[in-house]
């Protein structure tokens, strides 16, 4: 859990405009296409959906998972994967202890709040279609590249 908390601290952006949201969505899509990942991708600036893409092999169920995971990231101001881990660390599950409707909320990996220095959370980026740890990892990879693009140039 400490690694997830540390990851959250380092994935803070300097800014996040509508254009940034669109470009971040394109980056997530490029990473998913490279892996032939059957995912749906959703990027939001505030409450506004700026980018949405469904790749081959994904399903309408992934659309529902996107919404459920995003609601958790928004409500808890934390990555959905981290929220689920926090409940498990307490010896319970999100479903049993949160008292939230599981048809509307899912603390499974894949939704990450977008945080801007000096501002706070300004949006979300969410992926659904892979096992939850892989959904989370895909979003983290994209955000890591977004925060530090030079570290990933040339391979």
Coordinates of C-alpha atoms in Angstrom, one line a residue:
X1 CA 0.0 0.0 0.0
X2 CA 2.9 2.3 0.7
X3 CA 4.0 2.0 -3.0
X4 CA 0.5 3.0 -4.1
X5 CA 0.5 6.0 -1.8
X6 CA 4.0 7.1 -3.1
X7 CA 2.9 6.6 -6.7
X8 CA 0.0 9.0 -6.0
X9 CA 2.3 11.6 -4.6
X10 CA 4.6 11.6 -7.7
X11 CA 1.8 11.6 -10.3
X12 CA 0.9 15.3 -9.9
X13 CA 0.6 17.3 -13.1
X14 CA 1.6 21.0 -13.6
X15 CA -1.6 21.7 -15.5
X16 CA -4.5 19.8 -17.1
X17 CA -6.5 21.6 -19.9
X18 CA -9.1 20.1 -22.2
X19 CA -6.3 19.6 -24.8
X20 CA -4.2 17.9 -22.2
X21 CA -7.1 15.5 -21.3
X22 CA -7.5 14.7 -25.0
X23 CA -3.8 14.1 -25.5
X24 CA -3.6 12.0 -22.4
X25 CA -6.4 9.9 -23.7
X26 CA -4.5 9.4 -27.0
X27 CA -1.4 8.3 -25.0
X28 CA -3.4 5.7 -23.1
X29 CA -4.9 4.5 -26.3
X30 CA -1.5 4.2 -28.0
X31 CA -0.2 2.1 -25.1
X32 CA -3.3 -0.1 -25.1
X33 CA -3.0 -0.6 -28.9
X34 CA 0.7 -1.6 -28.6
X35 CA -0.5 -4.3 -26.2
X36 CA -3.6 -5.3 -28.1
X37 CA -5.5 -4.6 -24.8
X38 CA -9.3 -4.9 -25.1
X39 CA -10.1 -1.8 -23.1
X40 CA -12.4 1.2 -22.9
X41 CA -10.6 4.5 -22.0
X42 CA -12.3 7.5 -20.4
X43 CA -10.6 10.8 -19.6
X44 CA -12.5 13.6 -17.8
X45 CA -11.7 17.2 -17.1
X46 CA -13.9 18.0 -14.1
X47 CA -17.2 16.3 -14.7
X48 CA -16.9 16.7 -18.5
X49 CA -16.0 13.7 -20.6
X50 CA -13.2 14.8 -23.0
X51 CA -12.0 11.4 -24.3
X52 CA -13.7 8.1 -24.7
X53 CA -12.5 5.2 -26.8
X54 CA -13.5 1.5 -27.0
X55 CA -10.9 -0.9 -28.5
X56 CA -11.6 -4.2 -30.1
X57 CA -12.4 -6.9 -27.7
X58 CA -13.9 -4.6 -25.1
X59 CA -17.6 -4.8 -24.2
X60 CA -20.5 -2.7 -22.9
X61 CA -19.7 -4.2 -19.5
X62 CA -16.4 -2.3 -19.6
X63 CA -18.4 1.0 -20.0
X64 CA -20.3 0.2 -16.8
X65 CA -17.1 -0.7 -15.0
X66 CA -15.6 2.7 -16.1
X67 CA -18.4 4.6 -14.5
X68 CA -18.3 2.5 -11.3
X69 CA -14.6 2.8 -10.8
X70 CA -14.6 6.5 -11.7
X71 CA -17.2 7.2 -9.1
X72 CA -14.9 5.6 -6.5
X73 CA -11.9 7.7 -7.6
X74 CA -14.0 10.9 -7.4
X75 CA -15.6 10.1 -4.1
X76 CA -12.5 9.1 -2.3
X77 CA -10.1 11.4 -4.2
X78 CA -7.8 8.4 -4.6
X79 CA -7.1 5.8 -7.3
X80 CA -9.8 3.1 -7.3
X81 CA -7.1 0.4 -6.8
X82 CA -5.8 2.1 -3.7
X83 CA -9.3 2.5 -2.3
X84 CA -9.9 -1.2 -2.6
X85 CA -6.4 -1.9 -1.0
X86 CA -7.2 0.3 1.9
X87 CA -10.4 -1.7 2.7
X88 CA -8.6 -5.0 2.3
X89 CA -5.8 -3.8 4.7
X90 CA -8.5 -3.2 7.3
X91 CA -9.6 -6.9 6.9
X92 CA -12.8 -6.1 5.0
X93 CA -13.9 -5.4 1.5
X94 CA -15.1 -2.2 -0.1
X95 CA -18.4 -3.9 -1.0
X96 CA -19.0 -5.0 2.7
X97 CA -17.8 -1.8 4.4
X98 CA -18.4 1.2 2.2
X99 CA -22.2 1.0 2.3
X100 CA -22.3 2.2 -1.3
X101 CA -24.3 0.6 -4.0
X102 CA -22.1 -1.9 -5.8
X103 CA -24.1 -1.2 -9.0
X104 CA -22.8 2.3 -8.9
X105 CA -19.3 2.0 -7.2
X106 CA -16.5 -0.4 -7.7
X107 CA -13.1 -0.1 -5.9
X108 CA -11.3 -2.1 -8.6
X109 CA -8.1 -0.9 -10.3
X110 CA -8.3 1.4 -13.3
X111 CA -9.5 4.8 -12.3
X112 CA -7.0 7.5 -11.3
X113 CA -7.8 11.1 -10.2
X114 CA -5.9 13.7 -12.1
X115 CA -4.2 16.0 -9.6
X116 CA -2.6 19.4 -10.5
X117 CA 0.0 21.1 -8.4
X118 CA -1.5 23.8 -6.1
X119 CA -5.0 23.0 -7.4
X120 CA -5.9 19.5 -6.4
X121 CA -8.0 16.9 -8.3
X122 CA -9.3 18.3 -11.6
X123 CA -10.4 15.1 -13.5
X124 CA -10.0 11.4 -13.9
X125 CA -8.5 8.9 -16.3
X126 CA -10.1 5.4 -16.3
X127 CA -9.4 2.1 -18.1
X128 CA -11.5 -1.1 -18.0
X129 CA -11.0 -4.4 -19.8
X130 CA -8.0 -6.0 -18.2
X131 CA -7.5 -7.6 -14.7
X132 CA -7.7 -4.7 -12.2
X133 CA -4.0 -4.5 -11.5
X134 CA -3.3 -4.3 -15.2
X135 CA -5.9 -1.6 -15.7
X136 CA -4.3 0.4 -12.9
X137 CA -0.8 -0.2 -14.3
X138 CA -1.8 1.0 -17.8
X139 CA -3.1 4.3 -16.3
X140 CA -0.1 4.7 -14.1
X141 CA 2.3 4.2 -17.1
X142 CA 0.5 6.8 -19.1
X143 CA 0.4 9.3 -16.2
X144 CA 4.1 8.6 -15.5
X145 CA 5.0 9.3 -19.2
X146 CA 2.8 12.4 -19.1
X147 CA 4.5 13.8 -15.9
X148 CA 8.0 13.0 -17.2
X149 CA 8.0 12.5 -21.0
X150 CA 11.8 12.8 -21.4
X151 CA 12.4 9.8 -19.3
X152 CA 10.5 7.6 -21.9
X153 CA 11.9 9.0 -25.2
X154 CA 13.7 6.6 -27.3
X155 CA 12.3 3.4 -25.8

